[in-house]
């Protein structure tokens, strides 16, 4: 994601040192939320980028432009990827 504002950088620094299991929990907490603010969008962008920087395949929920919060995810540590749960 291309966001470079100070909030994005703050979130990215904090999330980069967060374990993957906690990042997955943060993602799952966003599923089903209908509220939308610029801060949430900034946090979500940093969350996805933190996962990508950790080498996690996020293609199940992120296509390079949009993040899908339609389903909760699990982390497959063997394949290093997120997969949606039914």
mmCIF file of C-alpha atoms in Angstrom:
data_model
loop_
_atom_site.group_PDB
_atom_site.id
_atom_site.type_symbol
_atom_site.label_atom_id
_atom_site.label_comp_id
_atom_site.label_asym_id
_atom_site.label_seq_id
_atom_site.Cartn_x
_atom_site.Cartn_y
_atom_site.Cartn_z
ATOM 1 C CA UNK A 1 0.000 0.000 0.000
ATOM 2 C CA UNK A 2 1.226 3.454 -0.790
ATOM 3 C CA UNK A 3 0.069 5.396 2.252
ATOM 4 C CA UNK A 4 2.867 7.386 3.849
ATOM 5 C CA UNK A 5 1.171 9.584 6.448
ATOM 6 C CA UNK A 6 2.448 9.717 10.017
ATOM 7 C CA UNK A 7 -0.372 7.527 11.382
ATOM 8 C CA UNK A 8 0.448 4.837 8.838
ATOM 9 C CA UNK A 9 4.130 4.902 9.791
ATOM 10 C CA UNK A 10 3.238 4.771 13.498
ATOM 11 C CA UNK A 11 0.970 1.757 13.005
ATOM 12 C CA UNK A 12 3.452 -0.013 10.730
ATOM 13 C CA UNK A 13 6.295 0.344 13.238
ATOM 14 C CA UNK A 14 4.125 -0.990 16.063
ATOM 15 C CA UNK A 15 2.650 -3.827 14.022
ATOM 16 C CA UNK A 16 6.010 -4.891 12.585
ATOM 17 C CA UNK A 17 7.110 -6.093 16.017
ATOM 18 C CA UNK A 18 3.790 -7.812 16.738
ATOM 19 C CA UNK A 19 3.581 -11.619 16.464
ATOM 20 C CA UNK A 20 1.667 -12.973 13.473
ATOM 21 C CA UNK A 21 -0.921 -14.580 15.758
ATOM 22 C CA UNK A 22 -1.779 -11.156 17.177
ATOM 23 C CA UNK A 23 -1.933 -9.619 13.684
ATOM 24 C CA UNK A 24 -4.399 -12.336 12.672
ATOM 25 C CA UNK A 25 -6.448 -11.530 15.762
ATOM 26 C CA UNK A 26 -6.464 -7.832 14.816
ATOM 27 C CA UNK A 27 -7.613 -8.749 11.306
ATOM 28 C CA UNK A 28 -10.375 -11.011 12.600
ATOM 29 C CA UNK A 29 -11.592 -8.275 14.937
ATOM 30 C CA UNK A 30 -12.245 -6.098 11.877
ATOM 31 C CA UNK A 31 -14.402 -8.728 10.136
ATOM 32 C CA UNK A 32 -18.034 -7.691 10.091
ATOM 33 C CA UNK A 33 -17.383 -4.146 11.274
ATOM 34 C CA UNK A 34 -19.433 -1.681 9.278
ATOM 35 C CA UNK A 35 -17.848 1.435 10.717
ATOM 36 C CA UNK A 36 -15.348 3.148 8.481
ATOM 37 C CA UNK A 37 -12.974 6.014 9.219
ATOM 38 C CA UNK A 38 -9.733 7.198 7.747
ATOM 39 C CA UNK A 39 -7.883 5.944 10.845
ATOM 40 C CA UNK A 40 -9.339 2.472 10.406
ATOM 41 C CA UNK A 41 -8.307 2.481 6.748
ATOM 42 C CA UNK A 42 -4.811 3.592 7.740
ATOM 43 C CA UNK A 43 -4.558 0.886 10.420
ATOM 44 C CA UNK A 44 -5.824 -1.770 8.002
ATOM 45 C CA UNK A 45 -3.266 -0.738 5.366
ATOM 46 C CA UNK A 46 -0.459 -0.941 7.935
ATOM 47 C CA UNK A 47 -1.773 -4.306 9.163
ATOM 48 C CA UNK A 48 -1.662 -5.832 5.686
ATOM 49 C CA UNK A 49 1.771 -4.332 5.012
ATOM 50 C CA UNK A 50 3.097 -5.684 8.328
ATOM 51 C CA UNK A 51 1.927 -9.169 7.335
ATOM 52 C CA UNK A 52 3.505 -8.805 3.894
ATOM 53 C CA UNK A 53 6.781 -7.608 5.441
ATOM 54 C CA UNK A 54 6.795 -10.743 7.583
ATOM 55 C CA UNK A 55 6.604 -12.819 4.387
ATOM 56 C CA UNK A 56 2.965 -13.829 4.821
ATOM 57 C CA UNK A 57 0.893 -14.502 1.694
ATOM 58 C CA UNK A 58 -2.203 -12.304 2.088
ATOM 59 C CA UNK A 59 -3.629 -12.902 -1.411
ATOM 60 C CA UNK A 60 -6.719 -14.545 0.074
ATOM 61 C CA UNK A 61 -7.803 -11.173 1.516
ATOM 62 C CA UNK A 62 -5.816 -8.549 -0.401
ATOM 63 C CA UNK A 63 -5.590 -8.099 -4.166
ATOM 64 C CA UNK A 64 -3.110 -5.234 -4.172
ATOM 65 C CA UNK A 65 -5.828 -2.593 -3.966
ATOM 66 C CA UNK A 66 -8.618 -3.820 -1.717
ATOM 67 C CA UNK A 67 -8.686 -5.641 1.587
ATOM 68 C CA UNK A 68 -11.609 -8.015 2.107
ATOM 69 C CA UNK A 69 -12.969 -8.293 5.622
ATOM 70 C CA UNK A 70 -15.782 -10.634 4.583
ATOM 71 C CA UNK A 71 -14.391 -13.651 6.436
ATOM 72 C CA UNK A 72 -12.136 -14.370 9.371
ATOM 73 C CA UNK A 73 -8.750 -15.841 8.588
ATOM 74 C CA UNK A 74 -6.436 -18.525 9.912
ATOM 75 C CA UNK A 75 -2.668 -18.516 9.593
ATOM 76 C CA UNK A 76 -1.027 -21.556 8.039
ATOM 77 C CA UNK A 77 2.492 -21.397 9.451
ATOM 78 C CA UNK A 78 3.742 -24.162 7.147
ATOM 79 C CA UNK A 79 2.704 -22.327 3.977
ATOM 80 C CA UNK A 80 3.111 -18.858 5.563
ATOM 81 C CA UNK A 81 -0.259 -17.703 4.298
ATOM 82 C CA UNK A 82 -3.638 -16.502 5.451
ATOM 83 C CA UNK A 83 -6.689 -18.518 4.506
ATOM 84 C CA UNK A 84 -10.293 -17.572 5.016
ATOM 85 C CA UNK A 85 -12.487 -19.627 7.272
ATOM 86 C CA UNK A 86 -15.979 -20.641 6.227
#
